[in-house]
Amino acid sequence: MALTESAPAVPPAAHAPEGERTTTGTGAHEGILRRQSLRESAARTYARSLPIVPVRARGLTIEGADGRRYLDCLSGAGSLALGHNHPVVLEAVRKVLDSGAPLHVLDLATPVKDAFTTELFATLPAGLADDARIQFCGPAGTDAVEAALKLVRTATGRGGLLSFTGAYHGMTAGALDASGGATDVRVTRLPYPQDYRCPFGVGGDQGAELAARWTENLLDDPKSGVPTPAGMILEPVQGEGGVIPAPDTWMRRMREITASRSIPLIADEVQTGVGRTGAFWAVEHSGIVPDVMVLSKAIGGSLPLAVIVYRSELDAWKPGAHAGTFRGNQLAMAAGAATLAYVRENRLAERAAALGARMLGRLRNLAAEHPCVGDVRGRGLMIGVELVDPYAEETGSSAPPADPALAVAVQQECLGRGLIVELGGRHSGVVRLLPPLTLTDEQAAAVLDRFADALAAAERAHRPGRPPRPRSAHRRNATGPSH
Ligand code: PMP
């Protein structure tokens, strides 16, 4: 059966009727999963918590080999701005296939690439687009992060890097070093502002200002042990770090601090880009213009593509400084150009802002009934629900400890109800929703209904018999972007 956007609801925990079953069938589904667990690496990730064998997908909906259907709020880790197999994406891909154009072209010029670059530049913040260069990278976000770091190190002749606690920039060595868990001595980690677990215990504008002052002080104190770095890399909304939107005021402070000290500012928009946060690029919320933008995920319209765009002044690296075989994916460029144009023409960033705000509102109402929901936050259609143990012993922190086991239970209850969600956050206690920007109101309601049921079921099973009694000493929160 064709999956349509107007057929949102998978009956909770239901199997599709016989007539809708895929030819693959339940037996094949189980066999494929069994062989996967026998043959694939111990490092596999999503496959562990989501034992699904996708065989068809359209929009928000994925159909498994066992005939079950799911509402997909993981969206290829945020890559599917238009959901699965959007008609404009399919058409763009088919057009390239039917044209006889080569699919592999290294980094040679092609009409498809030319059109992609033109469309991408049309969306960039004006202050950058006017004078930008683009480097096509290996097809993963992490490779574009490596390119950005190499670019600023070459341009400045400096080695150090400023990054932030809780950051996630990828899995290759340089990107890992810039991420929150790393140990590279060349990387100085600075506090990322956050309300719920504010490192200064105050949150809000004051917490963000203290974080900015700490940054300023490290750079200006000759004995801080932090020489002027090659660059600063930040996510405008931390995604893997637990869906933490940076306040716009803090973003502007970071821009001022870096600009006045000639430190290139790198915005990692791998996850926040292409309308996801309610602006085409998340830096637009604060109005800042970074020196470098790292882009991947949604720019490829569901196919692998990664680039950096940067001020031409930084273009001091040598030919071949960041090479790679797979930097010319024509299908991804066509799918990406179609996606960028569709998001722009249909004002899907605005749609994400409005729908995301309504979803946050409903989740906050839900939080009021569930002491285990410590915080609900997000921006646009990048939404996080932090689960906590409200009964834990006092820790001195204003927020109760995260409850990663409950988060896993909620994720599994969601799956049982035909809803795919992601987990993240410093303590793995945040349930994340990254639905496509094409989400309809009805689909959003179906997602939230299933989430509410799953939360209630997981809470009951996780803490049977516990009275709904949050400790008053622990602050409950509901943080969105501050302006
Ligand atoms: N930067 C950010 C902000 C990300 O969220 C991710 C992936 N989640 C990456 C970089 C790395 O991208 P990739 O997984 O494609 O290497």
Short mmCIF file of C-alpha atoms and ligand atoms in Angstrom, two decimals:
data_model
loop_
_atom_site.label_atom_id
_atom_site.label_comp_id
_atom_site.label_asym_id
_atom_site.label_seq_id
_atom_site.Cartn_x
_atom_site.Cartn_y
_atom_site.Cartn_z
CA MET A 1 0.00 0.00 0.00
CA ALA A 2 1.26 3.46 -0.77
CA LEU A 3 2.02 5.48 2.30
CA THR A 4 0.60 8.94 2.13
CA GLU A 5 1.08 12.08 4.17
CA SER A 6 -2.64 12.05 4.92
CA ALA A 7 -2.46 8.63 6.54
CA PRO A 8 -0.62 9.58 9.69
CA ALA A 9 -1.80 7.25 12.35
CA VAL A 10 -0.38 3.84 12.91
CA PRO A 11 -2.85 2.23 15.28
CA PRO A 12 -1.06 1.98 18.63
CA ALA A 13 1.01 -1.17 18.80
CA ALA A 14 -0.96 -2.53 15.90
CA HIS A 15 0.11 -4.61 12.97
CA ALA A 16 -1.04 -3.51 9.55
CA PRO A 17 -4.02 -5.46 8.25
CA GLU A 18 -3.13 -8.56 6.26
CA GLY A 19 -3.66 -6.82 2.95
CA GLU A 20 -1.15 -4.16 3.89
CA ARG A 21 1.59 -6.52 4.89
CA THR A 22 4.81 -6.24 3.01
CA THR A 23 5.95 -9.21 1.01
CA THR A 24 8.96 -9.36 3.29
CA GLY A 25 6.90 -10.59 6.27
CA THR A 26 7.53 -11.15 9.95
CA GLY A 27 9.81 -14.13 9.45
CA ALA A 28 12.10 -12.21 7.16
CA HIS A 29 12.06 -9.28 9.58
CA GLU A 30 13.25 -11.48 12.42
CA GLY A 31 15.85 -13.20 10.27
CA ILE A 32 17.31 -9.90 9.08
CA LEU A 33 17.53 -8.58 12.64
CA ARG A 34 19.13 -11.79 13.85
CA ARG A 35 21.73 -11.72 11.09
CA GLN A 36 22.40 -8.06 11.81
CA SER A 37 23.14 -8.76 15.44
CA LEU A 38 25.44 -11.65 14.46
CA ARG A 39 27.31 -9.83 11.70
CA GLU A 40 27.41 -6.12 12.48
CA SER A 41 29.78 -4.29 14.74
CA ALA A 42 29.38 -3.89 18.49
CA ALA A 43 29.59 -0.16 17.79
CA ARG A 44 26.25 -0.08 15.96
CA THR A 45 23.99 2.51 17.47
CA TYR A 46 20.41 3.26 16.44
CA ALA A 47 19.89 -0.36 15.44
CA ARG A 48 20.18 -1.42 19.08
CA SER A 49 17.27 0.61 20.42
CA LEU A 50 15.20 0.49 17.23
CA PRO A 51 14.83 -3.13 16.08
CA ILE A 52 13.09 -2.14 12.86
CA VAL A 53 13.71 -3.29 9.30
CA PRO A 54 12.47 -0.36 7.19
CA VAL A 55 11.24 -1.37 3.77
CA ARG A 56 9.10 1.60 2.72
CA ALA A 57 8.72 5.15 3.86
CA ARG A 58 6.90 8.30 2.96
CA GLY A 59 6.82 11.58 4.83
CA LEU A 60 6.63 10.92 8.55
CA THR A 61 5.86 7.23 8.15
CA ILE A 62 8.16 4.24 7.96
CA GLU A 63 6.92 0.74 7.29
CA GLY A 64 8.89 -2.21 8.63
CA ALA A 65 9.39 -5.62 7.04
CA ASP A 66 6.97 -7.01 9.63
CA GLY A 67 4.23 -4.73 8.30
CA ARG A 68 4.25 -2.38 11.28
CA ARG A 69 4.19 1.33 10.65
CA TYR A 70 5.89 4.03 12.65
CA LEU A 71 5.80 7.79 12.92
CA ASP A 72 9.43 8.74 12.51
CA CYS A 73 10.51 11.59 14.77
CA LEU A 74 14.18 10.72 14.40
CA SER A 75 14.19 11.70 10.72
CA GLY A 76 17.59 10.25 9.88
CA ALA A 77 19.11 12.01 12.91
CA GLY A 78 17.60 15.27 11.72
CA SER A 79 18.52 14.89 8.04
CA LEU A 80 15.03 14.62 6.59
CA ALA A 81 13.69 18.17 6.49
CA LEU A 82 10.92 17.00 4.16
CA GLY A 83 10.47 13.55 5.64
CA HIS A 84 11.07 10.34 3.74
CA ASN A 85 10.86 10.23 -0.06
CA HIS A 86 9.29 13.63 -0.56
CA PRO A 87 8.00 13.92 -4.16
CA VAL A 88 10.23 16.92 -4.97
CA VAL A 89 13.27 14.99 -3.79
CA LEU A 90 12.34 11.88 -5.76
CA GLU A 91 11.70 13.96 -8.85
CA ALA A 92 15.07 15.69 -8.55
CA VAL A 93 16.88 12.38 -8.15
CA ARG A 94 15.01 10.79 -11.07
CA LYS A 95 15.82 13.77 -13.26
CA VAL A 96 19.54 13.28 -12.74
CA LEU A 97 19.26 9.52 -13.29
CA ASP A 98 17.26 9.95 -16.48
CA SER A 99 19.59 12.63 -17.84
CA GLY A 100 22.54 10.30 -18.21
CA ALA A 101 24.72 12.63 -16.13
CA PRO A 102 27.69 10.98 -14.43
CA LEU A 103 26.99 10.12 -10.80
CA HIS A 104 30.61 10.30 -9.71
CA VAL A 105 32.55 13.42 -10.64
CA LEU A 106 35.08 13.96 -7.83
CA ASP A 107 34.97 17.73 -7.29
CA LEU A 108 34.51 18.69 -10.94
CA ALA A 109 32.04 21.38 -11.96
CA THR A 110 28.64 20.15 -13.16
CA PRO A 111 25.30 21.83 -13.85
CA VAL A 112 23.82 19.95 -10.88
CA LYS A 113 26.53 21.22 -8.54
CA ASP A 114 26.25 24.71 -9.96
CA ALA A 115 22.50 24.74 -9.27
CA PHE A 116 23.00 23.40 -5.73
CA THR A 117 25.61 26.05 -4.91
CA THR A 118 23.42 28.83 -6.31
CA GLU A 119 20.44 27.66 -4.25
CA LEU A 120 22.55 27.26 -1.10
CA PHE A 121 24.12 30.70 -1.45
CA ALA A 122 20.65 32.21 -1.90
CA THR A 123 19.70 30.97 1.57
CA LEU A 124 22.84 32.05 3.47
CA PRO A 125 22.90 35.07 5.78
CA ALA A 126 23.51 38.02 3.45
CA GLY A 127 26.69 39.12 5.20
CA LEU A 128 28.25 35.75 4.40
CA ALA A 129 26.70 34.98 1.00
CA ASP A 130 28.07 38.22 -0.49
CA ASP A 131 31.62 37.05 -0.11
CA ALA A 132 31.52 33.32 0.53
CA ARG A 133 33.54 30.36 -0.65
CA ILE A 134 32.34 26.79 -0.49
CA GLN A 135 34.36 23.64 0.07
CA PHE A 136 32.68 20.35 -0.76
CA CYS A 137 33.79 17.85 1.84
CA GLY A 138 33.61 14.10 2.35
CA PRO A 139 29.93 13.33 2.76
CA ALA A 140 29.62 13.37 6.57
CA GLY A 141 29.17 16.29 8.91
CA THR A 142 32.27 15.25 10.79
CA ASP A 143 34.45 15.69 7.69
CA ALA A 144 33.12 19.21 7.21
CA VAL A 145 33.99 19.94 10.85
CA GLU A 146 37.54 18.70 10.16
CA ALA A 147 37.68 20.97 7.13
CA ALA A 148 36.54 23.97 9.15
CA LEU A 149 39.17 23.39 11.81
CA LYS A 150 41.88 22.96 9.19
CA LEU A 151 40.72 26.08 7.38
CA VAL A 152 40.91 28.38 10.42
CA ARG A 153 44.17 26.86 11.63
CA THR A 154 45.73 27.49 8.22
CA ALA A 155 44.29 30.99 7.93
CA THR A 156 45.33 32.15 11.40
CA GLY A 157 48.53 30.15 11.80
CA ARG A 158 47.30 29.30 15.28
CA GLY A 159 46.52 25.85 16.71
CA GLY A 160 44.14 26.16 19.62
CA LEU A 161 40.38 25.92 19.47
CA LEU A 162 37.56 27.07 21.72
CA SER A 163 34.60 24.74 22.03
CA PHE A 164 31.84 24.14 24.54
CA THR A 165 30.81 21.72 27.22
CA GLY A 166 28.17 19.36 25.91
CA ALA A 167 29.12 19.98 22.28
CA TYR A 168 28.88 17.31 19.61
CA HIS A 169 30.70 17.80 16.33
CA GLY A 170 31.26 14.28 15.03
CA MET A 171 33.30 11.13 15.34
CA THR A 172 36.56 11.80 13.49
CA ALA A 173 39.55 12.81 15.59
CA GLY A 174 39.43 16.59 15.27
CA ALA A 175 35.64 16.75 15.59
CA LEU A 176 35.74 14.46 18.62
CA ASP A 177 38.36 16.67 20.22
CA ALA A 178 36.06 19.65 19.80
CA SER A 179 33.18 17.74 21.42
CA GLY A 180 32.27 17.72 25.10
CA GLY A 181 33.87 14.44 26.11
CA ALA A 182 37.32 15.01 24.61
CA THR A 183 40.76 15.56 26.07
CA ASP A 184 42.81 17.35 23.38
CA VAL A 185 45.04 19.91 25.06
CA ARG A 186 44.67 22.24 22.09
CA VAL A 187 40.97 22.52 22.76
CA THR A 188 39.69 24.72 25.55
CA ARG A 189 36.18 23.92 26.65
CA LEU A 190 34.00 26.79 27.74
CA PRO A 191 30.66 26.69 29.56
CA TYR A 192 27.67 26.53 27.22
CA PRO A 193 24.79 28.49 28.75
CA GLN A 194 21.85 26.46 29.95
CA ASP A 195 19.00 27.18 32.28
CA TYR A 196 18.13 23.79 33.68
CA ARG A 197 21.63 22.71 34.70
CA CYS A 198 23.33 26.09 34.69
CA PRO A 199 26.99 25.65 35.66
CA PHE A 200 26.71 28.87 37.67
CA GLY A 201 23.47 27.86 39.36
CA VAL A 202 21.52 30.88 38.16
CA GLY A 203 20.32 30.20 34.61
CA GLY A 204 18.60 32.76 32.41
CA ASP A 205 20.27 35.89 31.08
CA GLN A 206 22.50 36.06 34.11
CA GLY A 207 23.86 32.55 33.58
CA ALA A 208 24.50 33.27 29.91
CA GLU A 209 26.30 36.51 30.76
CA LEU A 210 28.50 34.74 33.32
CA ALA A 211 29.37 32.13 30.68
CA ALA A 212 30.31 34.93 28.25
CA ARG A 213 32.44 36.68 30.87
CA TRP A 214 34.30 33.48 31.61
CA THR A 215 35.11 33.21 27.89
CA GLU A 216 36.24 36.82 27.74
CA ASN A 217 38.35 36.47 30.83
CA LEU A 218 40.15 33.37 29.56
CA LEU A 219 41.06 35.15 26.36
CA ASP A 220 42.23 38.35 28.01
CA ASP A 221 44.08 36.94 31.02
CA PRO A 222 47.69 36.42 29.89
CA LYS A 223 48.06 33.76 32.56
CA SER A 224 44.88 31.83 31.74
CA GLY A 225 46.89 29.23 29.86
CA VAL A 226 44.73 29.80 26.79
CA PRO A 227 46.63 31.48 23.96
CA THR A 228 44.61 33.19 21.25
CA PRO A 229 43.03 30.27 19.42
CA ALA A 230 42.55 29.54 15.71
CA GLY A 231 38.78 29.63 16.12
CA MET A 232 35.70 29.04 18.19
CA ILE A 233 33.18 26.36 17.20
CA LEU A 234 29.64 26.32 18.54
CA GLU A 235 26.20 24.85 17.88
CA PRO A 236 23.43 27.48 18.01
CA VAL A 237 21.27 24.78 19.57
CA GLN A 238 23.12 21.85 21.06
CA GLY A 239 21.47 18.76 19.66
CA GLU A 240 23.19 15.64 20.95
CA GLY A 241 24.07 17.62 24.09
CA GLY A 242 20.39 17.53 25.04
CA VAL A 243 18.55 20.09 22.87
CA ILE A 244 19.86 23.24 24.49
CA PRO A 245 19.13 26.45 22.61
CA ALA A 246 21.76 29.13 23.18
CA PRO A 247 20.25 32.49 24.10
CA ASP A 248 20.43 35.00 21.26
CA THR A 249 22.14 37.52 23.54
CA TRP A 250 24.88 34.99 24.26
CA MET A 251 25.30 34.25 20.56
CA ARG A 252 25.81 37.97 19.95
CA ARG A 253 28.31 38.11 22.80
CA MET A 254 30.26 35.22 21.27
CA ARG A 255 30.28 37.06 17.95
CA GLU A 256 31.56 40.27 19.56
CA ILE A 257 34.17 38.47 21.66
CA THR A 258 35.56 36.56 18.68
CA ALA A 259 35.33 39.44 16.18
CA SER A 260 37.11 41.91 18.42
CA ARG A 261 39.99 39.45 18.91
CA SER A 262 40.18 38.29 15.26
CA ILE A 263 39.12 34.77 16.15
CA PRO A 264 37.09 33.08 13.38
CA LEU A 265 33.69 31.93 14.60
CA ILE A 266 32.52 28.58 13.25
CA ALA A 267 28.80 27.83 13.47
CA ASP A 268 28.13 24.11 13.32
CA GLU A 269 24.69 24.05 11.69
CA VAL A 270 24.87 20.39 10.73
CA GLN A 271 21.75 19.65 12.76
CA THR A 272 20.14 23.08 13.16
CA GLY A 273 20.16 24.08 9.49
CA VAL A 274 17.51 24.18 6.78
CA GLY A 275 14.59 25.47 8.83
CA ARG A 276 14.83 23.03 11.70
CA THR A 277 14.89 25.62 14.50
CA GLY A 278 12.34 28.01 13.01
CA ALA A 279 14.80 30.08 10.96
CA PHE A 280 16.47 28.87 7.78
CA TRP A 281 19.80 28.88 9.63
CA ALA A 282 19.75 28.99 13.42
CA VAL A 283 22.30 31.85 13.52
CA GLU A 284 19.59 34.08 12.02
CA HIS A 285 17.69 34.11 15.32
CA SER A 286 20.45 36.22 16.84
CA GLY A 287 21.32 38.01 13.60
CA ILE A 288 24.99 37.12 13.84
CA VAL A 289 27.09 36.29 10.79
CA PRO A 290 29.66 33.59 11.50
CA ASP A 291 32.94 33.36 9.59
CA VAL A 292 32.44 29.69 8.79
CA MET A 293 29.31 27.56 8.63
CA VAL A 294 29.46 23.78 8.75
CA LEU A 295 26.54 22.23 6.88
CA SER A 296 25.42 18.66 6.32
CA LYS A 297 22.40 16.42 7.08
CA ALA A 298 19.35 18.20 5.56
CA ILE A 299 21.33 19.99 2.83
CA GLY A 300 21.58 16.66 0.99
CA GLY A 301 17.82 16.12 0.94
CA SER A 302 18.31 12.72 2.68
CA LEU A 303 21.46 11.77 0.77
CA PRO A 304 25.02 12.26 2.06
CA LEU A 305 26.45 15.73 1.51
CA ALA A 306 28.59 18.05 3.62
CA VAL A 307 30.14 21.44 2.95
CA ILE A 308 31.66 24.39 4.67
CA VAL A 309 30.93 27.93 3.57
CA TYR A 310 33.21 30.68 4.78
CA ARG A 311 34.39 34.23 4.26
CA SER A 312 36.74 34.37 1.27
CA GLU A 313 39.41 36.05 3.40
CA LEU A 314 39.97 32.70 5.16
CA ASP A 315 40.61 30.90 1.88
CA ALA A 316 44.35 30.62 2.46
CA TRP A 317 44.76 26.86 2.32
CA LYS A 318 46.55 25.17 -0.53
CA PRO A 319 45.04 23.12 -3.38
CA GLY A 320 44.31 19.65 -2.08
CA ALA A 321 44.43 20.75 1.57
CA HIS A 322 41.13 18.99 2.18
CA ALA A 323 40.60 16.37 -0.50
CA GLY A 324 38.47 13.22 -0.65
CA THR A 325 37.08 10.87 -3.29
CA PHE A 326 33.40 11.26 -2.51
CA ARG A 327 32.79 14.99 -2.70
CA GLY A 328 30.70 15.10 -5.84
CA ASN A 329 27.52 13.18 -5.07
CA GLN A 330 25.27 14.41 -7.87
CA LEU A 331 22.14 12.76 -6.53
CA ALA A 332 22.66 14.37 -3.12
CA MET A 333 23.24 17.77 -4.69
CA ALA A 334 20.06 17.48 -6.75
CA ALA A 335 18.04 16.22 -3.78
CA GLY A 336 19.60 18.91 -1.60
CA ALA A 337 18.90 21.76 -4.02
CA ALA A 338 15.28 20.60 -4.31
CA THR A 339 14.97 20.46 -0.52
CA LEU A 340 16.51 23.89 0.07
CA ALA A 341 14.22 25.41 -2.55
CA TYR A 342 11.13 23.69 -1.16
CA VAL A 343 11.86 24.81 2.41
CA ARG A 344 12.48 28.37 1.21
CA GLU A 345 9.48 28.61 -1.12
CA ASN A 346 7.05 27.04 1.32
CA ARG A 347 8.35 28.98 4.31
CA LEU A 348 8.84 25.80 6.26
CA ALA A 349 11.11 27.51 8.78
CA GLU A 350 8.19 29.68 9.86
CA ARG A 351 5.98 26.63 9.96
CA ALA A 352 8.56 24.86 12.17
CA ALA A 353 8.64 27.86 14.52
CA ALA A 354 4.86 27.97 14.92
CA LEU A 355 4.25 24.24 15.15
CA GLY A 356 7.28 23.72 17.40
CA ALA A 357 6.02 26.38 19.82
CA ARG A 358 2.62 24.65 19.99
CA MET A 359 4.21 21.26 20.57
CA LEU A 360 6.41 22.69 23.33
CA GLY A 361 3.29 24.17 24.93
CA ARG A 362 1.54 20.81 24.92
CA LEU A 363 4.60 19.04 26.28
CA ARG A 364 4.85 21.58 29.08
CA ASN A 365 1.25 20.88 30.01
CA LEU A 366 2.16 17.23 30.09
CA ALA A 367 5.18 18.00 32.27
CA ALA A 368 2.89 19.59 34.83
CA GLU A 369 1.26 16.15 35.33
CA HIS A 370 4.50 14.16 35.43
CA PRO A 371 7.09 14.86 38.11
CA CYS A 372 9.60 12.81 36.12
CA VAL A 373 9.69 15.49 33.40
CA GLY A 374 12.32 17.90 34.64
CA ASP A 375 12.51 20.18 31.64
CA VAL A 376 10.90 20.71 28.25
CA ARG A 377 12.91 22.79 25.82
CA GLY A 378 13.72 23.37 22.22
CA ARG A 379 13.49 25.65 19.27
CA GLY A 380 11.32 25.05 16.22
CA LEU A 381 11.06 21.35 15.53
CA MET A 382 14.11 20.46 17.59
CA ILE A 383 12.51 19.42 20.86
CA GLY A 384 13.82 17.78 24.03
CA VAL A 385 12.12 16.41 27.13
CA GLU A 386 14.54 15.82 30.00
CA LEU A 387 13.54 12.98 32.29
CA VAL A 388 14.70 13.06 35.89
CA ASP A 389 14.36 11.19 39.14
CA PRO A 390 12.39 13.61 41.30
CA TYR A 391 12.77 11.27 44.30
CA ALA A 392 16.56 11.12 44.26
CA GLU A 393 18.53 12.22 47.28
CA GLU A 394 19.37 15.91 47.42
CA THR A 395 22.54 16.55 45.44
CA GLY A 396 22.94 20.26 45.99
CA SER A 397 22.10 20.86 42.36
CA SER A 398 19.02 22.88 41.53
CA ALA A 399 17.87 20.12 39.18
CA PRO A 400 17.25 16.48 40.10
CA PRO A 401 19.52 13.89 38.49
CA ALA A 402 18.71 12.77 34.99
CA ASP A 403 17.04 9.38 34.64
CA PRO A 404 18.54 7.65 31.59
CA ALA A 405 16.83 4.34 32.42
CA LEU A 406 13.44 6.03 32.33
CA ALA A 407 14.39 7.71 29.04
CA VAL A 408 15.13 4.26 27.56
CA ALA A 409 11.82 2.98 28.90
CA VAL A 410 9.94 5.90 27.32
CA GLN A 411 11.71 5.31 24.01
CA GLN A 412 10.69 1.64 24.07
CA GLU A 413 7.09 2.45 25.05
CA CYS A 414 7.02 4.95 22.16
CA LEU A 415 8.26 2.27 19.79
CA GLY A 416 5.55 -0.09 20.99
CA ARG A 417 3.03 2.59 20.08
CA GLY A 418 4.51 3.13 16.63
CA LEU A 419 6.57 6.22 17.41
CA ILE A 420 10.30 6.56 16.82
CA VAL A 421 12.13 9.01 19.09
CA GLU A 422 15.80 9.62 19.80
CA LEU A 423 17.65 9.90 23.11
CA GLY A 424 20.42 12.33 23.91
CA GLY A 425 21.75 14.73 26.46
CA ARG A 426 24.80 14.78 28.69
CA HIS A 427 23.32 12.09 30.91
CA SER A 428 21.34 10.37 28.13
CA GLY A 429 18.16 11.40 29.88
CA VAL A 430 16.63 13.55 27.15
CA VAL A 431 13.98 12.23 24.76
CA ARG A 432 14.39 14.06 21.48
CA LEU A 433 11.85 14.83 18.77
CA LEU A 434 13.13 15.84 15.33
CA PRO A 435 10.06 15.46 13.10
CA PRO A 436 10.13 16.55 9.47
CA LEU A 437 9.21 20.19 8.80
CA THR A 438 6.32 18.94 6.68
CA LEU A 439 4.58 17.61 9.81
CA THR A 440 0.86 18.33 9.70
CA ASP A 441 -1.16 19.46 12.72
CA GLU A 442 -2.88 16.05 12.81
CA GLN A 443 0.44 14.24 12.70
CA ALA A 444 1.81 16.44 15.48
CA ALA A 445 -1.24 15.59 17.59
CA ALA A 446 -0.75 11.87 16.88
CA VAL A 447 2.93 12.10 17.85
CA LEU A 448 2.14 13.88 21.11
CA ASP A 449 -0.72 11.49 21.98
CA ARG A 450 1.55 8.53 21.58
CA PHE A 451 4.32 10.23 23.51
CA ALA A 452 1.94 11.08 26.37
CA ASP A 453 0.72 7.46 26.57
CA ALA A 454 4.28 6.15 26.43
CA LEU A 455 5.44 8.51 29.15
CA ALA A 456 2.60 7.51 31.46
CA ALA A 457 3.21 3.79 30.84
CA ALA A 458 6.97 4.07 31.35
CA GLU A 459 6.53 6.10 34.51
CA ARG A 460 4.08 3.53 35.93
CA ALA A 461 6.36 0.63 35.11
CA HIS A 462 9.54 2.37 36.18
CA ARG A 463 8.43 3.51 39.60
CA PRO A 464 5.45 1.41 40.59
CA GLY A 465 3.68 2.70 43.67
CA ARG A 466 5.62 5.96 43.95
CA PRO A 467 3.38 8.86 44.82
CA PRO A 468 3.44 11.78 42.38
CA ARG A 469 5.48 13.94 44.73
CA PRO A 470 8.23 16.02 43.18
CA ARG A 471 10.70 17.40 45.68
CA SER A 472 10.11 21.08 46.07
CA ALA A 473 13.83 21.76 46.43
CA HIS A 474 14.34 20.70 42.84
CA ARG A 475 13.59 23.34 40.32
CA ARG A 476 11.23 22.33 37.55
CA ASN A 477 11.78 24.14 34.39
CA ALA A 478 10.46 24.91 30.96
CA THR A 479 13.11 26.55 28.92
CA GLY A 480 12.82 27.83 25.40
CA PRO A 481 14.96 30.31 23.60
CA SER A 482 15.53 33.62 25.30
CA HIS A 483 16.01 36.65 23.16
N1 PMP B 1 27.78 18.39 14.13
C1 PMP B 1 26.58 18.29 14.71
C2 PMP B 1 26.00 19.50 15.38
C3 PMP B 1 25.88 17.09 14.68
O1 PMP B 1 24.68 17.01 15.27
C4 PMP B 1 26.45 15.98 14.02
C5 PMP B 1 25.74 14.65 13.93
N2 PMP B 1 24.74 14.42 14.81
C6 PMP B 1 27.71 16.14 13.43
C7 PMP B 1 28.34 17.35 13.50
C8 PMP B 1 28.38 15.00 12.74
O2 PMP B 1 27.73 14.68 11.57
P1 PMP B 1 27.93 13.22 10.92
O3 PMP B 1 27.28 12.23 11.85
O4 PMP B 1 27.28 13.29 9.59
O5 PMP B 1 29.39 13.00 10.83
#
